[in-house]
Amino acid sequence: MTNNSILISTFYIVFTILSSNIGTAQSEADKVSSSITMDRVKGHLTFIASDELMGRNVGTPGIETAAMYIKSQLMSYGVNAAPSMDGFFQNIPLVTLDPPSGGRILINGNEFTLPNDFVIIGGSNIEAERSFSFADFNEEDQITSEKLKDKIVVSICGDGTTQSVQGWFYQSKEKIAKLKSIGAAGLIELYQSNKVPFKFLKQQFNRTQTTLKEDESDDFLHIWMDAGDENKVAELKEEGTVGLSIEVPEYKSIASKNVVGYVEGTDPDLRDEYIVYSAHYDHVGVGKPDSNQDSIYNGARDNGVGVTAILELARNVAMYPTKRSAIFVFFTAEEKGLLGSNYFVENAPVALEDIVYNFNIDNGGYNDTTIVSVVGLERTTAEDHIQSACNAFGLEGIEDPAKEEGLFDRSDNVNFAKKGIPAPTFSLGFRAFDAEIFKYYHQPSDEESSLNFGYLLKYFKSYALSARLIADAPSAPFWISGDKYYEDGVKLYKREQE
Ligand SMILES: [Zn+2]
């Protein structure tokens, strides 16, 4: 008897604890399961990835229609405009710039022509002779007004600390700021890289670029010149006179926008913390036809799937608000170089230190319908939440299996990470970035009709439940100690060092 009664009471306690845990987990999963249905997700994807939207390229009517669709969906769910915004659209000043139509540089009878010998990164039309002077930016006494005022400054790309061409590009911006302040007339940088040969750079610059419009009056001449032939550029490393003849087409402004929605959190202590749920809604438009003569790049996976996930999460959170506040962002111009998210983090509707997490979703394709690939899964402490949410719908979360692709740095999450905000990207399941992925990735075949909706439904639910678990957890997730962005996070949130 005694033994038996102890057994019963132990069983009773264990059962009560278990069932109360299951009770909460269950009801969160139920909130997700009951609101996200097959009809709904098919409806979104059929619209977003339809031929009528012509691949949602920035600057076309198709992407504007997508923006209107997203906005009207958010409004119908009862989602609000974000704090400090007077509507759902965050307008972004983008410009397109056609490649320069002509350019010649003459130095002591040596002629350099566009685009074989140099590329123009910034500047306006010029037909003039100017004196130039070589300068080393690592030597402070060489960068002075006495030496360089009104001159074209010649220097070497970068500052010697990195071989990354993108790094050089950012260093150029700092150099130019300095040169402007001392009244220099332009900057020619000598380019030599073993990573990116000049001929690739040339191709990159010799097509229409879309970029964020920076300073309106920015016509500061900035050139990268091929320094592969040392003899040819030797004279540029001294002083003299340079003849410049350059024709630069006018910028064309284009309208584009991020779409932003907001649901306030329910917890008086946690509602001042915001989680940004994001997906880009642009794609690459119309292009080279495939073997079926299809030229519309529908972008169902990339990133109609992400748009659908955020729409359905927004609807779910509007129905069942979470403890933390939620900001839903649909970025434009991801495909042009993460421009929409770049603008967003520089012009966020709330203070960046109040954004505790960015849970981005972006998709190249999938080759395994039993998993979710989360780029950066192991890099933040939200891993357990994401894993248990995936498990709740029969999926398994795995870390980015194709690190060589640099995917963490190729989607909008990285603009948050650079500010210190923990930011992984949720993606359809792939074990490798292989032929099965490339069959659809940035191809006309990336259509809604080729999707496995049984898998997708589980995927959308996993994303939404992950979001809910993160948004309701007692403490916000953070970078794993030792991560590349850990220190930036410590600084942003003024955290104690661990
Ligand atoms: Zn994408």
Coordinates of C-alpha atoms and ligand atoms in Angstrom, one line a residue:
M1 CA 0.0 0.0 0.0
T2 CA 2.6 2.5 1.1
N3 CA 4.8 1.8 -1.9
N4 CA 1.8 2.0 -4.1
S5 CA 0.6 5.4 -2.8
I6 CA 4.0 6.9 -3.1
L7 CA 4.1 5.8 -6.7
I8 CA 0.7 7.3 -7.3
S9 CA 1.6 10.7 -5.9
T10 CA 5.0 10.8 -7.7
F11 CA 3.2 9.9 -10.9
Y12 CA 0.6 12.6 -10.2
I13 CA 3.3 15.3 -9.6
V14 CA 5.3 14.3 -12.7
F15 CA 2.1 14.2 -14.8
T16 CA 1.0 17.7 -13.5
I17 CA 4.3 19.3 -14.3
L18 CA 4.5 17.7 -17.7
S19 CA 1.0 18.6 -18.7
S20 CA 1.3 22.2 -17.6
N21 CA 4.5 22.5 -19.8
I22 CA 2.8 20.8 -22.7
G23 CA -0.2 23.1 -22.0
T24 CA 1.7 26.3 -22.7
A25 CA 3.8 24.9 -25.5
Q26 CA 0.8 23.4 -27.1
S27 CA -1.2 26.6 -27.0
E28 CA 1.6 28.6 -28.7
A29 CA 1.8 25.9 -31.4
D30 CA -2.0 25.9 -31.6
K31 CA -2.1 29.7 -32.1
V32 CA 0.3 29.2 -35.0
S33 CA -1.4 26.1 -36.5
S34 CA -4.9 27.5 -36.4
S35 CA -4.0 30.8 -38.0
I36 CA -1.6 29.7 -40.8
T37 CA -3.5 27.6 -43.3
M38 CA -2.8 26.1 -46.7
D39 CA -5.3 28.4 -48.5
R40 CA -3.7 31.5 -47.0
V41 CA -0.1 30.7 -47.9
K42 CA -1.0 29.6 -51.4
G43 CA -3.0 32.8 -51.9
H44 CA 0.0 35.0 -51.0
L45 CA 2.5 33.0 -53.1
T46 CA 0.2 32.8 -56.1
F47 CA 0.0 36.6 -56.1
I48 CA 3.6 37.6 -55.1
A49 CA 5.2 35.2 -57.6
S50 CA 2.7 35.8 -60.4
D51 CA 3.9 36.7 -63.9
E52 CA 1.8 39.9 -63.7
L53 CA 4.3 41.3 -61.2
M54 CA 7.1 40.7 -63.7
G55 CA 9.7 39.5 -61.2
R56 CA 9.4 42.6 -58.8
N57 CA 12.4 44.4 -60.0
V58 CA 13.2 47.7 -58.3
G59 CA 11.9 50.7 -60.3
T60 CA 9.1 48.7 -62.1
P61 CA 5.3 48.7 -61.6
G62 CA 5.4 45.1 -60.5
I63 CA 7.2 45.8 -57.3
E64 CA 4.9 48.7 -56.5
T65 CA 1.9 46.4 -56.9
A66 CA 3.7 44.0 -54.5
A67 CA 4.2 46.9 -52.0
M68 CA 0.5 47.8 -52.2
Y69 CA -0.5 44.2 -51.7
I70 CA 1.7 43.9 -48.6
K71 CA 0.3 47.1 -47.1
S72 CA -3.3 46.2 -47.7
Q73 CA -2.8 42.8 -46.1
L74 CA -1.2 44.3 -43.0
M75 CA -4.0 46.8 -42.7
S76 CA -6.6 44.0 -43.0
Y77 CA -4.9 42.2 -40.1
G78 CA -5.1 45.2 -37.8
V79 CA -1.3 45.7 -37.9
N80 CA -0.3 49.4 -37.3
A81 CA 2.2 51.8 -38.7
A82 CA 5.5 51.7 -36.8
P83 CA 6.2 54.3 -34.0
S84 CA 7.4 57.6 -35.5
M85 CA 6.2 56.6 -39.0
D86 CA 3.0 58.2 -40.5
G87 CA 2.2 55.2 -42.7
F88 CA 3.4 51.8 -43.8
F89 CA 5.8 53.0 -46.5
Q90 CA 9.4 54.0 -45.8
N91 CA 10.4 55.8 -49.0
I92 CA 13.9 55.2 -50.1
P93 CA 15.9 57.6 -52.3
L94 CA 17.4 55.2 -54.9
V95 CA 19.1 56.3 -58.1
T96 CA 20.2 54.4 -61.2
L97 CA 23.3 55.4 -63.0
D98 CA 24.1 54.2 -66.5
P99 CA 27.8 53.5 -67.2
P100 CA 29.9 56.5 -68.3
S101 CA 29.6 57.0 -72.0
G102 CA 33.2 58.1 -72.4
G103 CA 36.4 58.8 -70.6
R104 CA 40.1 59.6 -71.3
I105 CA 42.9 60.5 -69.0
L106 CA 46.2 61.9 -70.4
I107 CA 49.4 62.0 -68.4
N108 CA 52.6 63.1 -70.1
G109 CA 51.4 61.6 -73.4
N110 CA 50.3 58.4 -71.8
E111 CA 46.6 57.8 -72.5
F112 CA 44.2 55.9 -70.3
T113 CA 40.7 55.1 -71.6
L114 CA 37.5 54.0 -70.1
P115 CA 36.7 51.2 -69.3
N116 CA 39.8 49.3 -70.1
D117 CA 42.2 51.3 -67.9
F118 CA 39.9 52.8 -65.3
V119 CA 36.4 52.9 -63.8
I120 CA 34.6 55.9 -62.5
I121 CA 33.0 55.4 -59.1
G122 CA 31.9 59.0 -58.5
G123 CA 32.0 62.3 -60.4
S124 CA 30.3 64.5 -63.0
N125 CA 31.3 65.6 -66.5
I126 CA 34.7 67.1 -66.7
E127 CA 36.9 68.5 -69.5
A128 CA 39.9 70.1 -67.9
E129 CA 43.6 70.0 -67.0
R130 CA 44.4 69.7 -63.4
S131 CA 47.6 69.2 -61.3
F132 CA 47.9 66.0 -59.5
S133 CA 49.9 64.9 -56.6
F134 CA 50.6 61.4 -55.1
A135 CA 49.8 61.0 -51.4
D136 CA 50.0 58.2 -48.8
F137 CA 47.0 58.3 -46.5
N138 CA 48.9 56.5 -43.8
E139 CA 51.2 59.6 -43.6
E140 CA 49.2 62.3 -42.0
D141 CA 51.5 65.1 -43.0
Q142 CA 50.9 64.3 -46.7
I143 CA 47.1 64.9 -46.4
T144 CA 47.1 68.6 -45.9
S145 CA 45.4 71.6 -47.5
E146 CA 48.8 73.2 -48.4
K147 CA 49.8 70.1 -50.4
L148 CA 46.5 69.0 -51.9
K149 CA 44.1 71.9 -52.3
D150 CA 42.5 72.0 -55.8
K151 CA 44.6 69.0 -56.8
I152 CA 43.6 65.5 -58.0
V153 CA 45.1 63.2 -55.4
V154 CA 46.6 59.9 -56.5
S155 CA 46.9 57.1 -54.0
I156 CA 46.8 53.3 -53.6
C157 CA 43.5 51.5 -53.0
G158 CA 42.9 50.6 -49.4
D159 CA 45.2 51.4 -46.5
G160 CA 47.2 48.2 -46.4
T161 CA 45.1 46.6 -43.6
T162 CA 42.9 44.5 -45.8
Q163 CA 42.9 42.8 -49.2
S164 CA 39.1 42.9 -49.4
V165 CA 37.9 45.0 -52.4
Q166 CA 34.7 45.9 -50.5
G167 CA 36.9 47.0 -47.6
W168 CA 38.9 49.3 -50.0
F169 CA 35.6 50.7 -51.1
Y170 CA 34.6 51.7 -47.6
Q171 CA 38.1 53.1 -47.0
S172 CA 37.7 55.2 -50.1
K173 CA 34.7 56.9 -48.5
E174 CA 36.8 57.9 -45.5
K175 CA 39.6 59.2 -47.7
I176 CA 37.1 61.2 -49.8
A177 CA 35.6 62.8 -46.7
K178 CA 39.1 63.9 -45.6
L179 CA 39.9 65.2 -49.1
K180 CA 36.7 67.2 -49.3
S181 CA 37.5 68.9 -46.0
I182 CA 40.9 70.1 -47.3
G183 CA 39.6 71.2 -50.6
A184 CA 41.1 68.6 -53.0
A185 CA 39.5 68.2 -56.4
G186 CA 39.3 64.4 -56.9
L187 CA 40.8 61.0 -56.1
I188 CA 42.4 58.5 -58.4
E189 CA 43.3 55.2 -56.7
L190 CA 45.6 52.7 -58.2
Y191 CA 44.0 49.3 -58.2
Q192 CA 45.8 46.0 -57.9
S193 CA 44.2 43.0 -56.4
N194 CA 44.9 39.3 -56.6
K195 CA 41.4 38.6 -55.4
V196 CA 39.4 40.5 -58.0
P197 CA 41.1 41.1 -61.3
F198 CA 40.5 44.5 -62.9
K199 CA 38.6 43.0 -65.8
F200 CA 35.9 41.7 -63.3
L201 CA 35.7 45.1 -61.7
K202 CA 35.3 46.7 -65.1
Q203 CA 32.3 44.4 -65.9
Q204 CA 30.8 45.3 -62.6
F205 CA 31.0 49.0 -63.3
N206 CA 30.1 48.8 -67.0
R207 CA 26.4 48.3 -66.4
T208 CA 23.6 50.2 -64.9
Q209 CA 23.9 50.5 -61.2
T210 CA 21.2 51.0 -58.6
T211 CA 22.4 52.6 -55.5
L212 CA 21.2 54.7 -52.5
K213 CA 21.3 58.4 -53.2
E214 CA 23.7 59.9 -50.9
D215 CA 24.7 63.6 -50.8
E216 CA 22.8 65.4 -53.7
S217 CA 25.7 67.5 -54.6
D218 CA 28.2 64.6 -54.6
D219 CA 30.1 65.0 -57.8
F220 CA 33.5 64.5 -56.3
L221 CA 35.7 62.7 -58.9
H222 CA 36.6 59.2 -57.8
I223 CA 38.4 56.8 -60.1
W224 CA 40.0 53.4 -59.7
M225 CA 42.7 52.8 -62.2
D226 CA 44.2 49.5 -63.2
A227 CA 47.7 49.4 -61.8
G228 CA 48.6 46.0 -63.2
D229 CA 51.1 47.5 -65.6
E230 CA 53.5 49.3 -63.2
N231 CA 55.4 51.1 -65.9
K232 CA 52.2 52.7 -67.2
V233 CA 51.2 54.1 -63.9
A234 CA 54.7 55.0 -62.6
E235 CA 54.4 58.7 -63.4
L236 CA 51.2 58.9 -61.4
K237 CA 53.2 58.2 -58.3
E238 CA 54.8 61.6 -58.5
E239 CA 53.4 65.0 -59.4
G240 CA 52.4 66.7 -62.6
T241 CA 49.5 67.7 -64.8
V242 CA 46.6 65.4 -65.8
G243 CA 44.2 66.0 -68.7
L244 CA 40.7 64.7 -67.9
S245 CA 37.9 64.1 -70.3
I246 CA 35.0 62.4 -68.8
E247 CA 31.3 62.1 -69.6
V248 CA 29.0 60.8 -66.9
P249 CA 25.3 60.3 -67.5
E250 CA 22.9 62.0 -65.1
Y251 CA 21.5 60.1 -62.2
K252 CA 17.9 58.9 -62.5
S253 CA 15.9 59.0 -59.3
I254 CA 13.6 56.0 -58.8
A255 CA 10.9 55.5 -56.2
S256 CA 11.2 52.5 -54.0
K257 CA 10.0 51.7 -50.5
N258 CA 10.3 49.4 -47.5
V259 CA 6.9 48.3 -46.1
V260 CA 6.8 48.4 -42.3
G261 CA 4.2 47.3 -39.8
Y262 CA 4.0 47.1 -36.1
V263 CA 2.2 45.4 -33.2
E264 CA 2.8 46.6 -29.7
G265 CA 3.9 44.1 -27.1
T266 CA 1.7 43.2 -24.1
D267 CA 4.2 43.1 -21.3
P268 CA 4.7 46.4 -19.6
D269 CA 8.4 45.6 -19.0
L270 CA 9.2 44.0 -22.3
R271 CA 7.2 46.0 -24.8
D272 CA 10.0 48.6 -25.1
E273 CA 12.1 45.9 -26.7
Y274 CA 11.4 45.4 -30.4
I275 CA 12.0 42.4 -32.6
V276 CA 12.3 43.1 -36.3
Y277 CA 11.0 40.3 -38.5
S278 CA 12.1 40.9 -42.0
A279 CA 12.1 39.6 -45.6
H280 CA 13.0 41.3 -48.9
Y281 CA 10.2 41.5 -51.4
D282 CA 12.1 42.6 -54.5
H283 CA 13.5 40.2 -57.0
V284 CA 15.5 40.4 -60.2
G285 CA 12.7 41.1 -62.7
V286 CA 12.8 40.1 -66.4
G287 CA 15.9 38.8 -68.0
K288 CA 17.5 36.2 -70.2
P289 CA 14.9 33.6 -71.3
D290 CA 15.5 30.0 -70.2
S291 CA 15.1 27.0 -72.6
N292 CA 11.3 27.2 -72.2
Q293 CA 11.4 30.9 -73.5
D294 CA 10.4 32.0 -70.0
S295 CA 12.0 35.4 -69.2
I296 CA 10.1 36.3 -66.0
Y297 CA 12.1 35.6 -62.9
N298 CA 9.2 35.1 -60.5
G299 CA 11.2 34.7 -57.3
A300 CA 8.7 32.4 -55.5
R301 CA 11.4 30.9 -53.2
D302 CA 13.4 34.1 -53.4
N303 CA 11.7 35.7 -51.7
G304 CA 8.0 35.2 -52.1
V305 CA 8.3 32.5 -49.4
G306 CA 9.9 35.1 -47.0
V307 CA 7.1 37.6 -47.7
T308 CA 4.5 35.0 -47.1
A309 CA 6.2 34.0 -43.8
I310 CA 6.3 37.6 -42.5
L311 CA 2.7 38.4 -43.6
E312 CA 1.4 35.3 -41.9
L313 CA 3.4 36.0 -38.7
A314 CA 2.1 39.6 -38.7
R315 CA -1.4 38.3 -38.9
N316 CA -0.7 35.8 -36.1
V317 CA 0.9 38.4 -33.9
A318 CA -2.0 40.9 -34.5
M319 CA -4.4 38.1 -33.3
Y320 CA -2.2 37.0 -30.4
P321 CA 0.3 39.8 -29.5
T322 CA 3.6 38.8 -28.0
K323 CA 5.2 40.2 -24.9
R324 CA 7.9 42.1 -26.9
S325 CA 6.8 44.5 -29.6
A326 CA 7.0 43.4 -33.2
I327 CA 8.1 45.3 -36.3
F328 CA 7.5 43.6 -39.6
V329 CA 9.7 44.9 -42.5
F330 CA 9.6 44.0 -46.1
F331 CA 12.8 45.3 -47.7
T332 CA 13.2 46.6 -51.2
A333 CA 16.4 46.4 -53.2
E334 CA 18.0 43.5 -51.5
E335 CA 19.0 42.2 -54.9
K336 CA 20.8 45.5 -55.6
G337 CA 23.1 45.1 -52.7
L338 CA 21.0 45.0 -49.5
L339 CA 20.0 48.7 -50.0
G340 CA 16.6 48.7 -48.4
S341 CA 17.9 47.2 -45.2
N342 CA 20.9 49.4 -45.2
Y343 CA 18.5 52.4 -45.4
F344 CA 16.3 50.9 -42.7
V345 CA 19.1 50.5 -40.1
E346 CA 20.3 54.0 -40.7
N347 CA 16.7 55.4 -40.4
A348 CA 15.0 53.0 -38.1
P349 CA 11.6 54.0 -36.6
V350 CA 12.9 53.2 -33.1
A351 CA 16.3 53.5 -31.5
L352 CA 18.7 50.7 -32.6
E353 CA 19.5 49.7 -29.1
D354 CA 15.8 49.0 -28.5
I355 CA 15.8 46.5 -31.4
V356 CA 16.9 43.4 -29.5
Y357 CA 16.8 40.9 -32.4
N358 CA 16.4 40.7 -36.2
F359 CA 14.8 37.5 -37.4
N360 CA 15.3 37.6 -41.1
I361 CA 14.0 35.2 -43.7
D362 CA 15.4 34.7 -47.2
N363 CA 15.4 31.8 -49.5
G364 CA 17.5 30.5 -52.3
G365 CA 15.8 27.1 -52.6
Y366 CA 15.7 23.7 -50.9
N367 CA 16.9 20.1 -51.3
D368 CA 15.8 18.6 -48.0
T369 CA 12.2 18.8 -46.8
T370 CA 12.9 17.5 -43.3
I371 CA 15.0 20.4 -42.2
V372 CA 15.2 24.2 -42.0
S373 CA 18.6 25.8 -42.7
V374 CA 19.2 28.8 -40.4
V375 CA 22.1 30.9 -41.4
G376 CA 23.6 31.9 -38.1
L377 CA 21.6 29.4 -36.0
E378 CA 24.5 28.7 -33.7
R379 CA 25.6 32.3 -33.5
T380 CA 22.8 33.5 -31.2
T381 CA 21.3 32.2 -28.0
A382 CA 17.9 31.9 -29.8
E383 CA 19.1 28.5 -31.1
D384 CA 17.0 26.5 -28.6
H385 CA 13.8 28.4 -29.3
I386 CA 14.2 28.0 -33.1
Q387 CA 15.1 24.3 -32.7
S388 CA 12.1 23.5 -30.5
A389 CA 9.8 25.4 -32.8
C390 CA 11.0 23.4 -35.8
N391 CA 10.7 20.2 -33.9
A392 CA 7.1 21.0 -33.0
F393 CA 6.2 20.7 -36.7
G394 CA 8.4 17.7 -37.4
L395 CA 11.4 19.6 -38.8
E396 CA 14.9 20.0 -37.6
G397 CA 16.9 23.2 -37.6
I398 CA 20.4 23.1 -38.9
E399 CA 23.2 25.7 -39.1
D400 CA 24.2 27.0 -42.6
P401 CA 25.8 24.0 -44.3
A402 CA 27.4 26.0 -47.1
K403 CA 29.7 28.5 -45.2
E404 CA 31.8 28.9 -48.4
E405 CA 28.9 30.8 -50.0
G406 CA 29.1 33.6 -47.4
L407 CA 25.3 33.6 -47.1
F408 CA 25.3 35.3 -43.7
D409 CA 26.8 38.4 -45.4
R410 CA 24.6 38.1 -48.5
S411 CA 21.2 38.9 -47.0
D412 CA 19.6 41.8 -45.1
N413 CA 20.4 40.3 -41.7
V414 CA 24.0 41.4 -42.0
N415 CA 23.1 45.1 -41.9
F416 CA 21.6 44.5 -38.5
A417 CA 24.6 42.4 -37.4
K418 CA 27.0 45.1 -38.3
K419 CA 25.2 47.4 -35.8
G420 CA 25.5 44.7 -33.2
I421 CA 21.9 43.4 -33.3
P422 CA 21.8 39.5 -33.3
A423 CA 20.4 38.6 -36.7
P424 CA 20.2 35.1 -38.3
T425 CA 18.4 34.3 -41.5
F426 CA 15.8 31.5 -41.6
S427 CA 15.9 29.6 -44.9
L428 CA 14.3 26.6 -46.7
G429 CA 16.1 23.4 -46.0
F430 CA 19.3 22.8 -47.9
R431 CA 22.2 20.4 -47.1
A432 CA 24.5 22.0 -49.7
F433 CA 24.2 24.8 -52.3
D434 CA 24.1 22.3 -55.1
A435 CA 22.7 21.7 -58.5
E436 CA 19.2 21.2 -57.1
I437 CA 19.3 24.7 -55.6
F438 CA 20.8 26.3 -58.8
K439 CA 18.0 24.8 -60.8
Y440 CA 15.7 27.5 -59.4
Y441 CA 18.0 30.1 -57.7
H442 CA 17.7 33.3 -59.7
Q443 CA 16.1 31.4 -62.6
P444 CA 12.7 31.8 -64.4
S445 CA 11.8 28.4 -63.1
D446 CA 11.5 29.7 -59.5
E447 CA 7.7 29.6 -59.7
E448 CA 4.9 29.0 -57.2
S449 CA 3.8 25.9 -59.2
S450 CA 7.1 24.1 -58.4
L451 CA 6.8 24.4 -54.6
N452 CA 6.1 21.6 -52.1
F453 CA 3.3 23.2 -50.1
G454 CA 3.1 20.4 -47.6
Y455 CA 6.7 21.2 -46.5
L456 CA 6.1 24.9 -46.8
L457 CA 3.2 24.9 -44.4
K458 CA 5.4 23.2 -41.7
Y459 CA 8.2 25.7 -42.6
F460 CA 5.9 28.8 -42.1
K461 CA 4.6 27.4 -38.8
S462 CA 8.2 26.8 -37.6
Y463 CA 9.1 30.3 -38.4
A464 CA 6.1 31.8 -36.6
L465 CA 6.5 29.6 -33.6
S466 CA 10.2 30.5 -33.4
A467 CA 9.3 34.1 -33.5
R468 CA 6.7 33.7 -30.7
L469 CA 9.1 31.8 -28.4
I470 CA 11.8 34.4 -28.9
A471 CA 9.4 37.3 -28.4
D472 CA 8.0 35.9 -25.1
A473 CA 11.2 34.6 -23.5
P474 CA 12.2 36.2 -20.2
S475 CA 15.4 37.5 -21.7
A476 CA 16.3 38.6 -25.2
P477 CA 18.7 36.5 -27.3
F478 CA 22.3 37.6 -27.7
W479 CA 25.4 36.7 -29.7
I480 CA 27.3 33.7 -28.6
S481 CA 30.5 34.8 -26.9
G482 CA 33.4 35.1 -29.3
D483 CA 31.2 35.8 -32.3
K484 CA 32.5 38.3 -34.8
Y485 CA 29.7 40.7 -33.8
Y486 CA 29.6 40.0 -30.1
E487 CA 31.6 43.1 -29.2
D488 CA 29.4 45.3 -31.4
G489 CA 26.4 44.0 -29.5
V490 CA 28.1 44.7 -26.1
K491 CA 28.6 48.3 -27.2
L492 CA 25.2 48.8 -28.7
Y493 CA 23.3 47.5 -25.7
K494 CA 25.8 48.7 -23.1
R495 CA 26.0 45.2 -21.7
E496 CA 28.4 44.0 -19.1
Q497 CA 31.2 41.9 -20.6
E498 CA 31.0 38.3 -19.8
Ligands
ZN1 ZN 16.7 36.6 -51.5

